[in-house]
Amino acid sequence: VNCFSGVEALRNVDFANAYASAVNDWLAATWVAADPRLRAGIVVKPDDPAGAAAEIERLAGDPRFVHVLLPVRADRPYGNRFYWPLLEAAVAHGRPLALHFGGSSGNPPTPVGWPSYYLEEYVGMGHIFEAQLTSLIAEGTFERFPDLRVVLLESGFGWLPPLMWRLDK
């Protein structure tokens, strides 16, 4: 169960962290408690890595929360050392990062500005996944955190072979 709640768009960090905790508590009480087969993603405020790490730590003992849910659109690429506290917490508790389609960072979703139609944003989302994966590789994230696992949700995969070719080139 992924509750894509838009917490990343909230600019008041204290409110956003409290909101993320409330969403996670609601997920635990309403959804994953209702059916033992269900699992959930930990909702965090990604641009507050210390707060995100605290939320991961808070839920680390609950095996029903199986990954850390992050929107693929972010204020900066996830390989950036700014996010290391979040990544350290995820690795320490064996939770993969789940980068999910969408998000609202306040930045345009395309390199040339804001699209007029959802179709433009939808089709262009692949390049955001490319940018995030490239950042994780180029910044040495997997060398620093060799046990880090990353899952790309609703990203498709047609963009991956050309990206791998370009990175090898």
PDB file of C-alpha atoms in Angstrom:
ATOM      1  CA  VAL A   1       0.000   0.000   0.000  1.00  0.00           C
ATOM      2  CA  ASN A   2       1.613   3.225  -1.146  1.00  0.00           C
ATOM      3  CA  CYS A   3      -0.054   6.387   0.058  1.00  0.00           C
ATOM      4  CA  PHE A   4       1.235   9.006  -2.297  1.00  0.00           C
ATOM      5  CA  SER A   5       0.161  11.856  -0.015  1.00  0.00           C
ATOM      6  CA  GLY A   6       2.044  14.863  -1.409  1.00  0.00           C
ATOM      7  CA  VAL A   7       3.985  15.435   1.804  1.00  0.00           C
ATOM      8  CA  GLU A   8       6.981  16.568  -0.284  1.00  0.00           C
ATOM      9  CA  ALA A   9       5.021  19.640  -1.407  1.00  0.00           C
ATOM     10  CA  LEU A  10       4.472  20.899   2.134  1.00  0.00           C
ATOM     11  CA  ARG A  11       6.970  23.640   2.969  1.00  0.00           C
ATOM     12  CA  ASN A  12       6.472  23.742   6.736  1.00  0.00           C
ATOM     13  CA  VAL A  13       8.884  20.979   7.760  1.00  0.00           C
ATOM     14  CA  ASP A  14       7.422  20.363  11.216  1.00  0.00           C
ATOM     15  CA  PHE A  15       3.906  20.086   9.820  1.00  0.00           C
ATOM     16  CA  ALA A  16       5.114  17.882   6.948  1.00  0.00           C
ATOM     17  CA  ASN A  17       6.875  15.473   9.324  1.00  0.00           C
ATOM     18  CA  ALA A  18       3.818  15.320  11.605  1.00  0.00           C
ATOM     19  CA  TYR A  19       1.619  14.749   8.551  1.00  0.00           C
ATOM     20  CA  ALA A  20       3.901  11.937   7.303  1.00  0.00           C
ATOM     21  CA  SER A  21       3.745  10.266  10.735  1.00  0.00           C
ATOM     22  CA  ALA A  22      -0.044  10.601  10.778  1.00  0.00           C
ATOM     23  CA  VAL A  23      -0.316   9.075   7.294  1.00  0.00           C
ATOM     24  CA  ASN A  24       1.897   6.178   8.370  1.00  0.00           C
ATOM     25  CA  ASP A  25      -0.146   5.622  11.534  1.00  0.00           C
ATOM     26  CA  TRP A  26      -3.338   5.688   9.433  1.00  0.00           C
ATOM     27  CA  LEU A  27      -1.837   3.167   6.994  1.00  0.00           C
ATOM     28  CA  ALA A  28      -0.932   0.868   9.878  1.00  0.00           C
ATOM     29  CA  ALA A  29      -4.300   1.137  11.617  1.00  0.00           C
ATOM     30  CA  THR A  30      -6.607   1.198   8.615  1.00  0.00           C
ATOM     31  CA  TRP A  31      -4.985  -0.809   5.866  1.00  0.00           C
ATOM     32  CA  VAL A  32      -2.203  -3.157   6.879  1.00  0.00           C
ATOM     33  CA  ALA A  33      -3.988  -4.105  10.111  1.00  0.00           C
ATOM     34  CA  ALA A  34      -7.065  -5.093   8.087  1.00  0.00           C
ATOM     35  CA  ASP A  35      -5.336  -7.807   6.072  1.00  0.00           C
ATOM     36  CA  PRO A  36      -2.121  -9.619   7.044  1.00  0.00           C
ATOM     37  CA  ARG A  37      -1.163  -9.895   3.368  1.00  0.00           C
ATOM     38  CA  LEU A  38      -0.841  -6.121   2.928  1.00  0.00           C
ATOM     39  CA  ARG A  39       2.419  -4.209   3.239  1.00  0.00           C
ATOM     40  CA  ALA A  40       3.034  -0.451   3.134  1.00  0.00           C
ATOM     41  CA  GLY A  41       5.651   2.106   2.191  1.00  0.00           C
ATOM     42  CA  ILE A  42       6.962   4.535   4.801  1.00  0.00           C
ATOM     43  CA  VAL A  43       5.876   8.064   3.890  1.00  0.00           C
ATOM     44  CA  VAL A  44       8.580  10.647   4.660  1.00  0.00           C
ATOM     45  CA  LYS A  45       9.407  14.286   3.909  1.00  0.00           C
ATOM     46  CA  PRO A  46      12.445  13.685   1.674  1.00  0.00           C
ATOM     47  CA  ASP A  47      13.824  17.217   1.798  1.00  0.00           C
ATOM     48  CA  ASP A  48      14.197  16.888   5.582  1.00  0.00           C
ATOM     49  CA  PRO A  49      16.586  13.918   5.670  1.00  0.00           C
ATOM     50  CA  ALA A  50      16.974  13.992   9.454  1.00  0.00           C
ATOM     51  CA  GLY A  51      13.194  13.990   9.933  1.00  0.00           C
ATOM     52  CA  ALA A  52      12.832  11.246   7.316  1.00  0.00           C
ATOM     53  CA  ALA A  53      15.491   9.185   9.099  1.00  0.00           C
ATOM     54  CA  ALA A  54      13.616   9.616  12.395  1.00  0.00           C
ATOM     55  CA  GLU A  55      10.380   8.392  10.771  1.00  0.00           C
ATOM     56  CA  ILE A  56      12.179   5.380   9.287  1.00  0.00           C
ATOM     57  CA  GLU A  57      13.631   4.657  12.723  1.00  0.00           C
ATOM     58  CA  ARG A  58      10.189   4.987  14.332  1.00  0.00           C
ATOM     59  CA  LEU A  59       8.692   2.391  11.976  1.00  0.00           C
ATOM     60  CA  ALA A  60      11.736   0.136  11.644  1.00  0.00           C
ATOM     61  CA  GLY A  61      10.347  -2.406  14.080  1.00  0.00           C
ATOM     62  CA  ASP A  62       7.139  -2.851  12.106  1.00  0.00           C
ATOM     63  CA  PRO A  63       7.762  -5.492   9.417  1.00  0.00           C
ATOM     64  CA  ARG A  64       4.571  -4.438   7.608  1.00  0.00           C
ATOM     65  CA  PHE A  65       6.410  -1.315   6.352  1.00  0.00           C
ATOM     66  CA  VAL A  66       8.660  -2.705   3.657  1.00  0.00           C
ATOM     67  CA  HIS A  67      10.176   0.293   1.842  1.00  0.00           C
ATOM     68  CA  VAL A  68      10.677   4.052   2.029  1.00  0.00           C
ATOM     69  CA  LEU A  69       8.371   5.791  -0.435  1.00  0.00           C
ATOM     70  CA  LEU A  70       9.943   8.748  -2.273  1.00  0.00           C
ATOM     71  CA  PRO A  71       8.523  10.760  -5.160  1.00  0.00           C
ATOM     72  CA  VAL A  72      10.838  10.664  -8.156  1.00  0.00           C
ATOM     73  CA  ARG A  73      10.472  14.434  -8.528  1.00  0.00           C
ATOM     74  CA  ALA A  74      12.520  16.003  -5.762  1.00  0.00           C
ATOM     75  CA  ASP A  75      14.265  19.247  -4.878  1.00  0.00           C
ATOM     76  CA  ARG A  76      17.583  17.691  -5.886  1.00  0.00           C
ATOM     77  CA  PRO A  77      18.836  14.315  -7.135  1.00  0.00           C
ATOM     78  CA  TYR A  78      18.746  11.577  -4.490  1.00  0.00           C
ATOM     79  CA  GLY A  79      22.426  10.736  -4.984  1.00  0.00           C
ATOM     80  CA  ASN A  80      23.309  14.108  -3.464  1.00  0.00           C
ATOM     81  CA  ARG A  81      25.017  13.868  -0.080  1.00  0.00           C
ATOM     82  CA  PHE A  82      22.220  16.031   1.345  1.00  0.00           C
ATOM     83  CA  TYR A  83      20.117  12.834   1.459  1.00  0.00           C
ATOM     84  CA  TRP A  84      22.721  10.650   3.178  1.00  0.00           C
ATOM     85  CA  PRO A  85      20.962  10.628   6.591  1.00  0.00           C
ATOM     86  CA  LEU A  86      17.809   9.303   4.886  1.00  0.00           C
ATOM     87  CA  LEU A  87      19.803   6.715   2.919  1.00  0.00           C
ATOM     88  CA  GLU A  88      21.741   5.628   6.020  1.00  0.00           C
ATOM     89  CA  ALA A  89      18.505   5.025   7.917  1.00  0.00           C
ATOM     90  CA  ALA A  90      16.974   3.062   5.043  1.00  0.00           C
ATOM     91  CA  VAL A  91      20.064   0.853   4.757  1.00  0.00           C
ATOM     92  CA  ALA A  92      20.416   0.420   8.531  1.00  0.00           C
ATOM     93  CA  HIS A  93      16.878  -0.938   8.713  1.00  0.00           C
ATOM     94  CA  GLY A  94      16.946  -2.970   5.506  1.00  0.00           C
ATOM     95  CA  ARG A  95      14.361  -0.876   3.693  1.00  0.00           C
ATOM     96  CA  PRO A  96      14.772  -0.197  -0.028  1.00  0.00           C
ATOM     97  CA  LEU A  97      14.043   3.210  -1.475  1.00  0.00           C
ATOM     98  CA  ALA A  98      10.937   3.087  -3.655  1.00  0.00           C
ATOM     99  CA  LEU A  99      11.035   5.966  -6.135  1.00  0.00           C
ATOM    100  CA  HIS A 100       7.484   6.475  -7.320  1.00  0.00           C
ATOM    101  CA  PHE A 101       6.212   8.259 -10.410  1.00  0.00           C
ATOM    102  CA  GLY A 102       5.254  11.877  -9.685  1.00  0.00           C
ATOM    103  CA  GLY A 103       5.861  14.296  -6.906  1.00  0.00           C
ATOM    104  CA  SER A 104       5.744  18.036  -6.481  1.00  0.00           C
ATOM    105  CA  SER A 105       9.053  19.653  -5.710  1.00  0.00           C
ATOM    106  CA  GLY A 106       8.113  23.110  -6.889  1.00  0.00           C
ATOM    107  CA  ASN A 107      10.475  22.729  -9.832  1.00  0.00           C
ATOM    108  CA  PRO A 108       9.138  22.207 -13.362  1.00  0.00           C
ATOM    109  CA  PRO A 109       9.008  18.533 -14.373  1.00  0.00           C
ATOM    110  CA  THR A 110      10.804  19.253 -17.650  1.00  0.00           C
ATOM    111  CA  PRO A 111      14.167  20.913 -18.336  1.00  0.00           C
ATOM    112  CA  VAL A 112      12.408  23.589 -20.408  1.00  0.00           C
ATOM    113  CA  GLY A 113       9.646  24.571 -17.986  1.00  0.00           C
ATOM    114  CA  TRP A 114       6.070  23.751 -17.092  1.00  0.00           C
ATOM    115  CA  PRO A 115       4.023  21.624 -19.511  1.00  0.00           C
ATOM    116  CA  SER A 116       0.479  22.615 -20.438  1.00  0.00           C
ATOM    117  CA  TYR A 117      -0.968  19.111 -20.346  1.00  0.00           C
ATOM    118  CA  TYR A 118      -0.689  16.059 -18.119  1.00  0.00           C
ATOM    119  CA  LEU A 119       0.303  13.975 -21.147  1.00  0.00           C
ATOM    120  CA  GLU A 120       3.474  16.052 -21.521  1.00  0.00           C
ATOM    121  CA  GLU A 121       4.369  15.490 -17.876  1.00  0.00           C
ATOM    122  CA  TYR A 122       3.500  11.788 -18.043  1.00  0.00           C
ATOM    123  CA  VAL A 123       5.613  11.147 -21.143  1.00  0.00           C
ATOM    124  CA  GLY A 124       8.503  13.214 -19.792  1.00  0.00           C
ATOM    125  CA  MET A 125       8.607  11.504 -16.395  1.00  0.00           C
ATOM    126  CA  GLY A 126      11.063   8.921 -17.763  1.00  0.00           C
ATOM    127  CA  HIS A 127      13.828  11.493 -17.930  1.00  0.00           C
ATOM    128  CA  ILE A 128      13.310  12.244 -14.230  1.00  0.00           C
ATOM    129  CA  PHE A 129      13.795   8.562 -13.406  1.00  0.00           C
ATOM    130  CA  GLU A 130      16.915   8.643 -15.610  1.00  0.00           C
ATOM    131  CA  ALA A 131      18.239  11.674 -13.754  1.00  0.00           C
ATOM    132  CA  GLN A 132      17.659  10.083 -10.349  1.00  0.00           C
ATOM    133  CA  LEU A 133      19.307   6.790 -11.319  1.00  0.00           C
ATOM    134  CA  THR A 134      22.229   8.616 -12.962  1.00  0.00           C
ATOM    135  CA  SER A 135      22.687  10.661  -9.790  1.00  0.00           C
ATOM    136  CA  LEU A 136      22.716   7.574  -7.576  1.00  0.00           C
ATOM    137  CA  ILE A 137      25.384   6.031  -9.814  1.00  0.00           C
ATOM    138  CA  ALA A 138      27.516   9.107 -10.554  1.00  0.00           C
ATOM    139  CA  GLU A 139      27.549  10.383  -6.968  1.00  0.00           C
ATOM    140  CA  GLY A 140      28.919   7.021  -5.791  1.00  0.00           C
ATOM    141  CA  THR A 141      25.855   6.287  -3.681  1.00  0.00           C
ATOM    142  CA  PHE A 142      26.016   2.532  -4.242  1.00  0.00           C
ATOM    143  CA  GLU A 143      29.709   2.524  -3.292  1.00  0.00           C
ATOM    144  CA  ARG A 144      29.042   4.472  -0.105  1.00  0.00           C
ATOM    145  CA  PHE A 145      25.957   2.364   0.698  1.00  0.00           C
ATOM    146  CA  PRO A 146      26.641  -1.062  -0.836  1.00  0.00           C
ATOM    147  CA  ASP A 147      23.534  -2.558   0.770  1.00  0.00           C
ATOM    148  CA  LEU A 148      21.216   0.130  -0.593  1.00  0.00           C
ATOM    149  CA  ARG A 149      18.382  -1.214  -2.720  1.00  0.00           C
ATOM    150  CA  VAL A 150      16.318   0.996  -5.019  1.00  0.00           C
ATOM    151  CA  VAL A 151      12.990   0.161  -6.636  1.00  0.00           C
ATOM    152  CA  LEU A 152      11.583   2.291  -9.462  1.00  0.00           C
ATOM    153  CA  LEU A 153       7.770   2.284  -9.327  1.00  0.00           C
ATOM    154  CA  GLU A 154       5.625   3.117 -12.353  1.00  0.00           C
ATOM    155  CA  SER A 155       8.641   4.152 -14.390  1.00  0.00           C
ATOM    156  CA  GLY A 156       8.491   1.678 -17.229  1.00  0.00           C
ATOM    157  CA  PHE A 157      11.842   0.395 -18.429  1.00  0.00           C
ATOM    158  CA  GLY A 158      12.157   1.407 -22.084  1.00  0.00           C
ATOM    159  CA  TRP A 159      14.453   4.268 -21.089  1.00  0.00           C
ATOM    160  CA  LEU A 160      16.854   1.993 -19.205  1.00  0.00           C
ATOM    161  CA  PRO A 161      18.846   0.338 -22.065  1.00  0.00           C
ATOM    162  CA  PRO A 162      19.728   3.678 -23.735  1.00  0.00           C
ATOM    163  CA  LEU A 163      20.701   5.111 -20.338  1.00  0.00           C
ATOM    164  CA  MET A 164      22.943   2.117 -19.607  1.00  0.00           C
ATOM    165  CA  TRP A 165      24.530   2.511 -23.065  1.00  0.00           C
ATOM    166  CA  ARG A 166      25.185   6.219 -22.429  1.00  0.00           C
ATOM    167  CA  LEU A 167      26.642   5.558 -18.983  1.00  0.00           C
ATOM    168  CA  ASP A 168      28.943   2.860 -20.420  1.00  0.00           C
ATOM    169  CA  LYS A 169      29.947   5.097 -23.312  1.00  0.00           C
TER     170      LYS A 169
END
